[in-house]
XYZ file of N, CA, C and O in Angstrom:
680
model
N -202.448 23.605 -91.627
C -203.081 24.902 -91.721
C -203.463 25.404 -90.334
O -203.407 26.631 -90.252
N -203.713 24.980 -89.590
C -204.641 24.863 -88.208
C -203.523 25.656 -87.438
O -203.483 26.722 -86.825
N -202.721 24.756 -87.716
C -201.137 24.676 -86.386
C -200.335 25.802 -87.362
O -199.993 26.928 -87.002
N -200.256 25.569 -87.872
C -198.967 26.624 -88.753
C -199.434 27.777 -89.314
O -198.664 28.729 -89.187
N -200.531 28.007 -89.938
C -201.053 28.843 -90.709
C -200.708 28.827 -92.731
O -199.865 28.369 -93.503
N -201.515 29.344 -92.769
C -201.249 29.398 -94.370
C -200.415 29.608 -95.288
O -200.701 29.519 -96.482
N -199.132 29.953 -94.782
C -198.055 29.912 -95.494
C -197.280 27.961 -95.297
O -196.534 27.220 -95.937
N -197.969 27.931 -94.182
C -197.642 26.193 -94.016
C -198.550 25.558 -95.358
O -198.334 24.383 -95.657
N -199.520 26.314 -96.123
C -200.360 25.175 -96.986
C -199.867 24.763 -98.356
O -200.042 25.503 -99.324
N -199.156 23.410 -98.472
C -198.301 23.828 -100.267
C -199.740 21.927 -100.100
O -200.357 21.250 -99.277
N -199.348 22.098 -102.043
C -199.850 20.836 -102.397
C -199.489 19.567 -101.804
O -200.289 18.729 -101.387
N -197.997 19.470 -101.794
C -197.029 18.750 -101.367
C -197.457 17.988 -99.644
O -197.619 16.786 -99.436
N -197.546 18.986 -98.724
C -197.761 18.784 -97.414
C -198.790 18.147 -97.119
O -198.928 17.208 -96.334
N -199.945 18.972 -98.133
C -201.413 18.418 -97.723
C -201.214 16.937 -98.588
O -201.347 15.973 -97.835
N -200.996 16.659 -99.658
C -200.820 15.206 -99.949
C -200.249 14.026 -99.253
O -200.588 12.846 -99.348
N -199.111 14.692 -98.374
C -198.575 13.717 -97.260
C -199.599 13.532 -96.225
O -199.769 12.322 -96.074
N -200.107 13.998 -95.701
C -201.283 14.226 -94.397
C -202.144 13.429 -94.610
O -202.538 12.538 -93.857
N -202.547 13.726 -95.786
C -203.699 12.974 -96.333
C -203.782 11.246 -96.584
O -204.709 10.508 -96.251
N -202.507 10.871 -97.277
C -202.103 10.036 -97.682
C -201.983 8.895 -99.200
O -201.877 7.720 -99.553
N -202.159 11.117 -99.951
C -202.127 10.746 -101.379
C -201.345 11.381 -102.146
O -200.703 12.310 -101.654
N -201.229 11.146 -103.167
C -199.908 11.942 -104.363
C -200.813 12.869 -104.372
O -202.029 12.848 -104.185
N -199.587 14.208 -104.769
C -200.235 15.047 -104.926
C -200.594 15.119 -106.152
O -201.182 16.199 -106.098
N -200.697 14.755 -107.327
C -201.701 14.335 -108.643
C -202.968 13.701 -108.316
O -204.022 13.952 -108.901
N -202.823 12.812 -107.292
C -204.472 12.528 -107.389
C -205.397 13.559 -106.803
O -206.621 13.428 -106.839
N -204.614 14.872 -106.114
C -205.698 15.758 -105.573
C -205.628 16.838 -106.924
O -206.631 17.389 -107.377
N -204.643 16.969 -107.308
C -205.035 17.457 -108.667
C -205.712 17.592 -109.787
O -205.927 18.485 -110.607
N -206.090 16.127 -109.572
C -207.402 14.809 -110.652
C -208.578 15.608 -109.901
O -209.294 16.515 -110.325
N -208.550 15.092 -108.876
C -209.933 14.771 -108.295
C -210.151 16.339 -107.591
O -211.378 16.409 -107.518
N -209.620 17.571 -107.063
C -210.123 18.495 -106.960
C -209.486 19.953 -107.654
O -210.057 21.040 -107.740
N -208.318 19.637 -108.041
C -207.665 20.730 -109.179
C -206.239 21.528 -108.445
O -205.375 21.001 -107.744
N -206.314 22.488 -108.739
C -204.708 23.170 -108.086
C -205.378 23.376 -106.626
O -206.428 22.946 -106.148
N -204.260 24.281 -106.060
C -204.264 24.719 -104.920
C -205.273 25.868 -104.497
O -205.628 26.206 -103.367
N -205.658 26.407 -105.840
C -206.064 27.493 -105.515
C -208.108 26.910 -105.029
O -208.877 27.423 -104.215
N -208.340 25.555 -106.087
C -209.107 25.274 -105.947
C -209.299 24.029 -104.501
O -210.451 23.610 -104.389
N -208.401 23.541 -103.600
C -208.159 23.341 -102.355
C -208.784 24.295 -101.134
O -209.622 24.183 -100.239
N -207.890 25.272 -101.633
C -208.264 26.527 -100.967
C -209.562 27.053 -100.641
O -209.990 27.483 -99.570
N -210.277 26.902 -102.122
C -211.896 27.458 -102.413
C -212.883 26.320 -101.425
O -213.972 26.460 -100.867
N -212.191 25.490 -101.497
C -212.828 24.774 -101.164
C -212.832 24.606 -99.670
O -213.749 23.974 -99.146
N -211.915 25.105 -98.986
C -211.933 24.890 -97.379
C -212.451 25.795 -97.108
O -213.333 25.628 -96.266
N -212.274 27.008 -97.540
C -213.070 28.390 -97.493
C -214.442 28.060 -97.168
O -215.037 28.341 -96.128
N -214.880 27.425 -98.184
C -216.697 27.163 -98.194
C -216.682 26.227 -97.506
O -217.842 25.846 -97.667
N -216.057 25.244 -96.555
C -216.445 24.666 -95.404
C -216.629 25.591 -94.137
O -217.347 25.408 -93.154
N -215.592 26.869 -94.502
C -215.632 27.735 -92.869
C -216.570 28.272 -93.038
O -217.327 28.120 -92.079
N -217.198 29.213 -94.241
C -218.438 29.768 -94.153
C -219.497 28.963 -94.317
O -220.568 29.542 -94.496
N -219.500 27.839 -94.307
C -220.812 26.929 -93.901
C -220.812 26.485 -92.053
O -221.665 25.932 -91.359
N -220.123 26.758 -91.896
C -219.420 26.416 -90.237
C -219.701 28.139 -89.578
O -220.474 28.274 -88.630
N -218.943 29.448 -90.235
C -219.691 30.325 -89.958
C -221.466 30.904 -90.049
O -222.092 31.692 -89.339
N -221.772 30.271 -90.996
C -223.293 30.667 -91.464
C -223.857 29.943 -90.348
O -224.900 30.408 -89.889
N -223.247 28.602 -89.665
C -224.221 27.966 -88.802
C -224.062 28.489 -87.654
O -225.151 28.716 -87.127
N -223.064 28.822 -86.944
C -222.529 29.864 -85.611
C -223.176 31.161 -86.223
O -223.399 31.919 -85.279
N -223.535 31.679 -87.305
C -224.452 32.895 -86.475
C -225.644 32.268 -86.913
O -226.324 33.117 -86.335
N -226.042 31.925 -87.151
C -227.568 30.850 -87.815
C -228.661 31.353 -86.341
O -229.595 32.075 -85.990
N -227.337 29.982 -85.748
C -227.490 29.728 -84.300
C -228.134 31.002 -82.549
O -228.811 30.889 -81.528
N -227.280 32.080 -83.309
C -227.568 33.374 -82.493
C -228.774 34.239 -82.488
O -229.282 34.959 -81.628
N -229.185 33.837 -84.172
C -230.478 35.112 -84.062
C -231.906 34.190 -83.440
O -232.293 33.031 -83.591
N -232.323 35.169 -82.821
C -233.901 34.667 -82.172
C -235.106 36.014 -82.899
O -235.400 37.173 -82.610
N -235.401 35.268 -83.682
C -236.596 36.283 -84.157
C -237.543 37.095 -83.276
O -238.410 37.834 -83.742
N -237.297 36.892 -81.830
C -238.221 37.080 -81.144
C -237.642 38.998 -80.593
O -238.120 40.106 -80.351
N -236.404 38.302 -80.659
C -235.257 39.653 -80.418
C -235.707 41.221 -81.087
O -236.600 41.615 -81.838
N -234.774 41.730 -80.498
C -235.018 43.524 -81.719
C -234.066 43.675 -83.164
O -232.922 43.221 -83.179
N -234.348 43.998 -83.734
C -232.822 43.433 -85.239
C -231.845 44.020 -84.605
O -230.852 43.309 -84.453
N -231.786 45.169 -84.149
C -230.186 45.462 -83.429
C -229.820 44.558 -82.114
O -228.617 44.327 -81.993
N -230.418 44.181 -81.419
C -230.178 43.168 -80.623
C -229.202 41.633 -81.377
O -228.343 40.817 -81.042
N -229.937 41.943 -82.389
C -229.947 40.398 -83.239
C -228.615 40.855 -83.604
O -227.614 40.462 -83.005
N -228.569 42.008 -84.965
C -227.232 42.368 -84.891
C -226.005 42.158 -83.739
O -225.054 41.395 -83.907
N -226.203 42.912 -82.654
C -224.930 42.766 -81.969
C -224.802 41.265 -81.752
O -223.653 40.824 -81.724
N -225.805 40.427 -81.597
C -224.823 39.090 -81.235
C -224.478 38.318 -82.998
O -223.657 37.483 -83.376
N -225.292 38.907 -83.534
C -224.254 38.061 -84.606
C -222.490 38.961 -84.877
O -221.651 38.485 -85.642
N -222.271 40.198 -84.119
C -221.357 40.326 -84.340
C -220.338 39.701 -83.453
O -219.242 39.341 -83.883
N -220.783 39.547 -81.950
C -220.598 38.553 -81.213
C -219.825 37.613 -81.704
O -218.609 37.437 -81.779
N -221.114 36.837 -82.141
C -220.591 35.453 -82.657
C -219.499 35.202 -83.527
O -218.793 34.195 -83.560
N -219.415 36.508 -84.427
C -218.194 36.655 -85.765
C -216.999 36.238 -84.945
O -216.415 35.183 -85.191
N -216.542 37.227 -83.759
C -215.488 37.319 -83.281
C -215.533 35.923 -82.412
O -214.651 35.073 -82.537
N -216.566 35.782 -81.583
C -216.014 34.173 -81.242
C -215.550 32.926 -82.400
O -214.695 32.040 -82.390
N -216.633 33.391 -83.412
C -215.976 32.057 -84.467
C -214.777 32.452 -84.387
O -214.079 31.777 -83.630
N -214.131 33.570 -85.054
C -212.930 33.871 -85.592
C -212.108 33.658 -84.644
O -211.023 33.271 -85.078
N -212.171 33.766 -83.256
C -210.981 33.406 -82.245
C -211.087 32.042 -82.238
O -209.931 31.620 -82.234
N -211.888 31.094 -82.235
C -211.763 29.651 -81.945
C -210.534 29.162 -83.130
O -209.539 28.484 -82.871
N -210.819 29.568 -84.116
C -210.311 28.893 -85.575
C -209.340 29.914 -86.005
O -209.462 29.928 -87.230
N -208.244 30.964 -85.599
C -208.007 32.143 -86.338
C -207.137 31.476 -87.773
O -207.061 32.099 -88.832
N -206.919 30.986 -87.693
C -205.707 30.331 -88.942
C -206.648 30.276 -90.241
O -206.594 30.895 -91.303
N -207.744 29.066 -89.639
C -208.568 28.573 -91.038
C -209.351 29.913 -91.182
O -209.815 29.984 -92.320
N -209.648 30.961 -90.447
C -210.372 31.434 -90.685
C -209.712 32.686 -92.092
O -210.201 32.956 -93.189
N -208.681 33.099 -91.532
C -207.481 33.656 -92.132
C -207.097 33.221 -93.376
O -206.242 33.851 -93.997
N -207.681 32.094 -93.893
C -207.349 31.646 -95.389
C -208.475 32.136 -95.713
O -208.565 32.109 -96.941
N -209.470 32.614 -95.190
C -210.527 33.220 -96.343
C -210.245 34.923 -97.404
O -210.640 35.476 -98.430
N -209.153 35.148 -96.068
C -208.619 36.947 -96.383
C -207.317 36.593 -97.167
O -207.145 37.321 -98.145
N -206.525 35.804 -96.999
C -204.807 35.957 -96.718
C -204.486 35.268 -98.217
O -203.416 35.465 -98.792
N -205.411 34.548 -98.695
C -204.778 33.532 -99.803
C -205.699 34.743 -101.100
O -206.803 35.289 -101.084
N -204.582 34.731 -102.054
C -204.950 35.324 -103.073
C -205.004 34.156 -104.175
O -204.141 33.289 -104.303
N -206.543 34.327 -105.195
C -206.141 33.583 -106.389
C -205.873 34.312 -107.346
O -205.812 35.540 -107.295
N -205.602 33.315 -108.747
C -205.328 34.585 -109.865
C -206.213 35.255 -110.506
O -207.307 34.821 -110.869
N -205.747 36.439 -110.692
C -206.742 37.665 -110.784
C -207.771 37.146 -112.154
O -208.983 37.359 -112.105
N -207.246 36.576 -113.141
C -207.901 35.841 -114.088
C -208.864 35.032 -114.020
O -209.815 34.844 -114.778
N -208.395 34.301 -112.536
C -210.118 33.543 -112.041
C -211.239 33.644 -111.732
O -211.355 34.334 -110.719
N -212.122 33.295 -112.107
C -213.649 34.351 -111.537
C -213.952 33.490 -110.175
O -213.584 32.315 -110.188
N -214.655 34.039 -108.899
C -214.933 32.882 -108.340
C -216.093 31.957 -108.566
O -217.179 32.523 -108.685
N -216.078 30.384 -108.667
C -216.735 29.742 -108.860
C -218.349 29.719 -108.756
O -218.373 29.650 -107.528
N -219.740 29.724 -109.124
C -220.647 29.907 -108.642
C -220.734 29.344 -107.051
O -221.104 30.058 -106.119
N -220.386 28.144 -106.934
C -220.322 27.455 -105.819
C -220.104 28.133 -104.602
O -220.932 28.119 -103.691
N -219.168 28.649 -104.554
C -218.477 29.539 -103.966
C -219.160 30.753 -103.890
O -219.758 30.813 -102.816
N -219.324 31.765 -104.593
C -220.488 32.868 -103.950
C -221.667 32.360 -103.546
O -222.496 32.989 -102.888
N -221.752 31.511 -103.825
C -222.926 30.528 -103.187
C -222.881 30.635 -101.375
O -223.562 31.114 -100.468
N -221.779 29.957 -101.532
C -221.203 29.539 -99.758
C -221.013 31.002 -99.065
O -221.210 31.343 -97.899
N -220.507 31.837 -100.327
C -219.945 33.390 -99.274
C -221.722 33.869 -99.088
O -222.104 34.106 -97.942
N -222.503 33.960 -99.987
C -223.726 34.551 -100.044
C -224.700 33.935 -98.948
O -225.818 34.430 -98.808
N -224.165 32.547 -97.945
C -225.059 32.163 -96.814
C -224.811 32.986 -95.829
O -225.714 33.729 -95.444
N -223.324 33.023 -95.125
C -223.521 34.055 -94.224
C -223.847 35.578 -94.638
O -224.175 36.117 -93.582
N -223.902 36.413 -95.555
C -223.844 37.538 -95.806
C -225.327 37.633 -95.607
O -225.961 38.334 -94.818
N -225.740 36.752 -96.516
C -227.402 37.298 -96.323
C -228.102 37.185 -94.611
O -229.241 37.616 -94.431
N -227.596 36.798 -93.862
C -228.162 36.134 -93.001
C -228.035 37.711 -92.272
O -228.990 38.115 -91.609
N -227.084 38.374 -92.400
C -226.765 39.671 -91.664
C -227.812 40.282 -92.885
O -228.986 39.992 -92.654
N -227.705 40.676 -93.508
C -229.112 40.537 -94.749
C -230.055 40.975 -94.357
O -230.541 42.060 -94.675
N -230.494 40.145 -93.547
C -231.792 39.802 -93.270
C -232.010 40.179 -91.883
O -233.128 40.547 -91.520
N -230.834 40.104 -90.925
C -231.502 40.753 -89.925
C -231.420 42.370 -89.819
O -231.920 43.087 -88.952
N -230.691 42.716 -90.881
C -230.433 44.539 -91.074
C -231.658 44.532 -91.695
O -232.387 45.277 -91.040
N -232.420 43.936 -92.889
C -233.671 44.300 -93.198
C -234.855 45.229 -92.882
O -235.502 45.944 -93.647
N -234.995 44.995 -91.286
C -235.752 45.849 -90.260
C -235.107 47.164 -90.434
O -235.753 48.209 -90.357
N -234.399 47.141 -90.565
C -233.647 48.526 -89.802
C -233.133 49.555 -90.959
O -232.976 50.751 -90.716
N -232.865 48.930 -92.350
C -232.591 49.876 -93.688
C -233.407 48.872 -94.752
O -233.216 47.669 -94.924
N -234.164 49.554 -95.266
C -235.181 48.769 -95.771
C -234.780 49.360 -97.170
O -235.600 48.987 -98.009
N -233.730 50.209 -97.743
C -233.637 49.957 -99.127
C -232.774 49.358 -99.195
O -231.816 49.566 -98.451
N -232.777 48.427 -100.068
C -232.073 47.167 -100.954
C -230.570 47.792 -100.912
O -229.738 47.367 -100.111
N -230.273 48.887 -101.882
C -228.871 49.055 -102.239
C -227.835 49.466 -101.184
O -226.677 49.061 -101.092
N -228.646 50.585 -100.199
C -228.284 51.167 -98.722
C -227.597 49.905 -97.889
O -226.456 49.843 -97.430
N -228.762 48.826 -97.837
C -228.491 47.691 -96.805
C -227.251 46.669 -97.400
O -226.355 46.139 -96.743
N -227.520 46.573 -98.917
C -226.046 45.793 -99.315
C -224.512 46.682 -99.489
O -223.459 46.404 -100.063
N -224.944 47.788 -98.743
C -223.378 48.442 -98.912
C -223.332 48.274 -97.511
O -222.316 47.715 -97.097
N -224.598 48.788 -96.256
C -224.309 48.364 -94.901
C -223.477 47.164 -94.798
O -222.263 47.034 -94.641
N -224.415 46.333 -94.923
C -223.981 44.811 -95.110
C -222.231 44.657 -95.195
O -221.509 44.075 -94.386
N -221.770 45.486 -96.633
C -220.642 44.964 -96.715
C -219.824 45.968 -95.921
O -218.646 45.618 -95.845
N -220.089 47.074 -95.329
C -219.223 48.441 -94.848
C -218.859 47.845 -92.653
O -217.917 48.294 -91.999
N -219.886 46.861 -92.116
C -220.135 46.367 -91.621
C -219.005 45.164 -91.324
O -218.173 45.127 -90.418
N -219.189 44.445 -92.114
C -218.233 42.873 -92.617
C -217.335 43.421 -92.597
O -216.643 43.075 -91.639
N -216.944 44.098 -93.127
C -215.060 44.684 -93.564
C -214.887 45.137 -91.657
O -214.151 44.581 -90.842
N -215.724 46.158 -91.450
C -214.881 46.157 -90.167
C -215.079 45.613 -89.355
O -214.555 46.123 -88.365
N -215.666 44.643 -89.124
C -215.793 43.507 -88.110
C -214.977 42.724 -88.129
O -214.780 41.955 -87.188
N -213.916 42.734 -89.830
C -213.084 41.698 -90.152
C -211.816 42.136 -89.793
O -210.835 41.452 -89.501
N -211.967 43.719 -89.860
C -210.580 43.900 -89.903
C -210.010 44.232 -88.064
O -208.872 44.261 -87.596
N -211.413 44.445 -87.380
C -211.261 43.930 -85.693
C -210.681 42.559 -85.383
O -209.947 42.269 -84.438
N -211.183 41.691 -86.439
C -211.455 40.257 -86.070
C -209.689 40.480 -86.438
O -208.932 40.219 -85.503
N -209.174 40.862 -87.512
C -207.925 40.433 -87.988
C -207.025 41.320 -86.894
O -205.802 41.180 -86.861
N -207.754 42.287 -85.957
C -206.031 42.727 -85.450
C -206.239 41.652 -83.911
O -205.475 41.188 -83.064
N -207.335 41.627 -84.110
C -207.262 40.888 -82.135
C -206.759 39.472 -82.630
O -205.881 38.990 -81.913
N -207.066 38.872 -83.493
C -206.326 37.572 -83.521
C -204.521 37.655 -83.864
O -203.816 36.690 -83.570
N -204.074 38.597 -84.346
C -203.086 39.342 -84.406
C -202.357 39.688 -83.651
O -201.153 39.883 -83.817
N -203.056 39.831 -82.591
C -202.529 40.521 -81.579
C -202.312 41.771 -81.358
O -202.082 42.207 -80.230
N -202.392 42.985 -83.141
C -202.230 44.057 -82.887
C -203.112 45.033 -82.486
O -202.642 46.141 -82.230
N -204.167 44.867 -82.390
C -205.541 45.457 -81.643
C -205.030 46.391 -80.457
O -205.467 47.495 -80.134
N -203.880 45.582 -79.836
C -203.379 46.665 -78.432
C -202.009 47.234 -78.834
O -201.003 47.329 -78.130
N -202.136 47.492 -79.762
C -201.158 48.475 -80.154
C -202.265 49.982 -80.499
O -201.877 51.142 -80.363
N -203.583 49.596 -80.928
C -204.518 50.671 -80.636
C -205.099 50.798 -79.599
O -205.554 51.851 -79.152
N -205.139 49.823 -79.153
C -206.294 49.977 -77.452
C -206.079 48.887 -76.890
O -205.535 47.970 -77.506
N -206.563 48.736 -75.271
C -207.407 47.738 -74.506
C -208.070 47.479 -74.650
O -208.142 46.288 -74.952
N -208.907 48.027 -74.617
C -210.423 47.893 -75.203
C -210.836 46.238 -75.959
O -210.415 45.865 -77.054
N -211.813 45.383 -74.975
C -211.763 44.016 -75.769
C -212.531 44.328 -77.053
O -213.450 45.132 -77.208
N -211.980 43.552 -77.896
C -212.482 43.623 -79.469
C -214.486 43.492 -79.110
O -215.247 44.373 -79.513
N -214.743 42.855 -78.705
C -216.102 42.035 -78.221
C -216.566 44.170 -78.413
O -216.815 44.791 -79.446
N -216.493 44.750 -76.760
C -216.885 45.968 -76.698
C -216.849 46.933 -77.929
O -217.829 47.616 -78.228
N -215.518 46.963 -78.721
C -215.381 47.530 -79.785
C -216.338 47.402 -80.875
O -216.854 48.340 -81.482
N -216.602 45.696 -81.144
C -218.017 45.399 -82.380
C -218.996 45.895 -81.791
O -219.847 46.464 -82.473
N -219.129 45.822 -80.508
C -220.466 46.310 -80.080
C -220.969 47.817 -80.205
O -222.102 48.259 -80.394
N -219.855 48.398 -80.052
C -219.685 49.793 -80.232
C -219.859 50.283 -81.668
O -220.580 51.218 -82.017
N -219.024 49.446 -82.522
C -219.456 49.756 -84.064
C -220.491 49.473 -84.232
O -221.117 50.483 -84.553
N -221.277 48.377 -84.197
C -222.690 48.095 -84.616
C -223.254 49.213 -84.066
O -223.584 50.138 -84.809
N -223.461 49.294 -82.568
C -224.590 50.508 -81.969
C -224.410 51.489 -82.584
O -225.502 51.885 -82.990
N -223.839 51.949 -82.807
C -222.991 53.421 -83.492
C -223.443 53.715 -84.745
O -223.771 54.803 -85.218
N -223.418 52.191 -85.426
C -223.351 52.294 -87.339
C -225.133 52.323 -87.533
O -225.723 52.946 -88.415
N -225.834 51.392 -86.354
C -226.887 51.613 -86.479
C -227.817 52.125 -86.119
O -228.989 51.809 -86.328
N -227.327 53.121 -85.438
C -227.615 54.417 -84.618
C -228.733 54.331 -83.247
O -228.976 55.340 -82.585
């Protein structure tokens, strides 16, 4: 996954690596799709702790903001592959996601949550910020790791989040 990316991820491969049939990961953690769920909620426990790490209460919330957007884009360049299975892998539409799992997505989200709090103090306003926010931080994060970012600009992605945040939060 790391080296190849996610079209490299079948059952098959990861059972060789590992050094098990691929039935016993079937037993013991289910299809692929539930593999998947599951590495997912290792990156956003790995993301929740990289921006965890950034906010200083002592800060201004938009201060706080820009470096957790910061931090988004550094996680996301260190790791772009694993990070990329959180967007790129579809399950079936029939599946709900697991509690577990909004569990893991709901650590980092709130954490931006909480430091927008200060700054839009109604509930419904701040969870559409929240998510209007994420999407385009993601979809920066997805062209600079991409590479296609300079097919719109020079401009380093870093300046660009910074620019959206200041901007979005006036």
């Amino acid at each position: 996954m790391r080296n190849e990316g996610f079209r490299a991820l079948g059952m098959r491969r990861l059972a060789a690596a590992i050094g098990y049939a691929p039935n016993s990961i079937y037993n013991a953690v289910g299809d692929l799709d539930q593999v998947v769920l599951r590495v997912n909620a290792r990156t956003l426990a790995r993301l929740h702790a990289a921006l965890e790490a950034v906010i200083d209460p002592k800060r201004a919330p938009r201060d706080n903001a820009l470096a957790l957007a910061d931090a988004y884009l550094v996680f996301v360049a260190a790791d772009p592959r694993v990070w990329s299975l959180l967007f790129e892998h579809l399950a079936a539409p029939d599946q709900p996601f697991p509690p577990w799992y909004a569990a893991a997505l709901a650590e980092p989200v709130g954490l931006v949550d909480t430091v927008l709090t200060p700054l839009i103090a109604e509930p419904d306003e701040r969870r559409r910020a929240v998510a209007a926010l994420w999407a385009a931080l993601h979809g920066l994060a997805s062209l600079s790791t991409s590479r296609k970012l300079a097919v719109l600009t020079l401009d380093p992605p870093r300046d660009l989040a910074r620019l959206l945040v200041g901007r979005f939060l006036g």
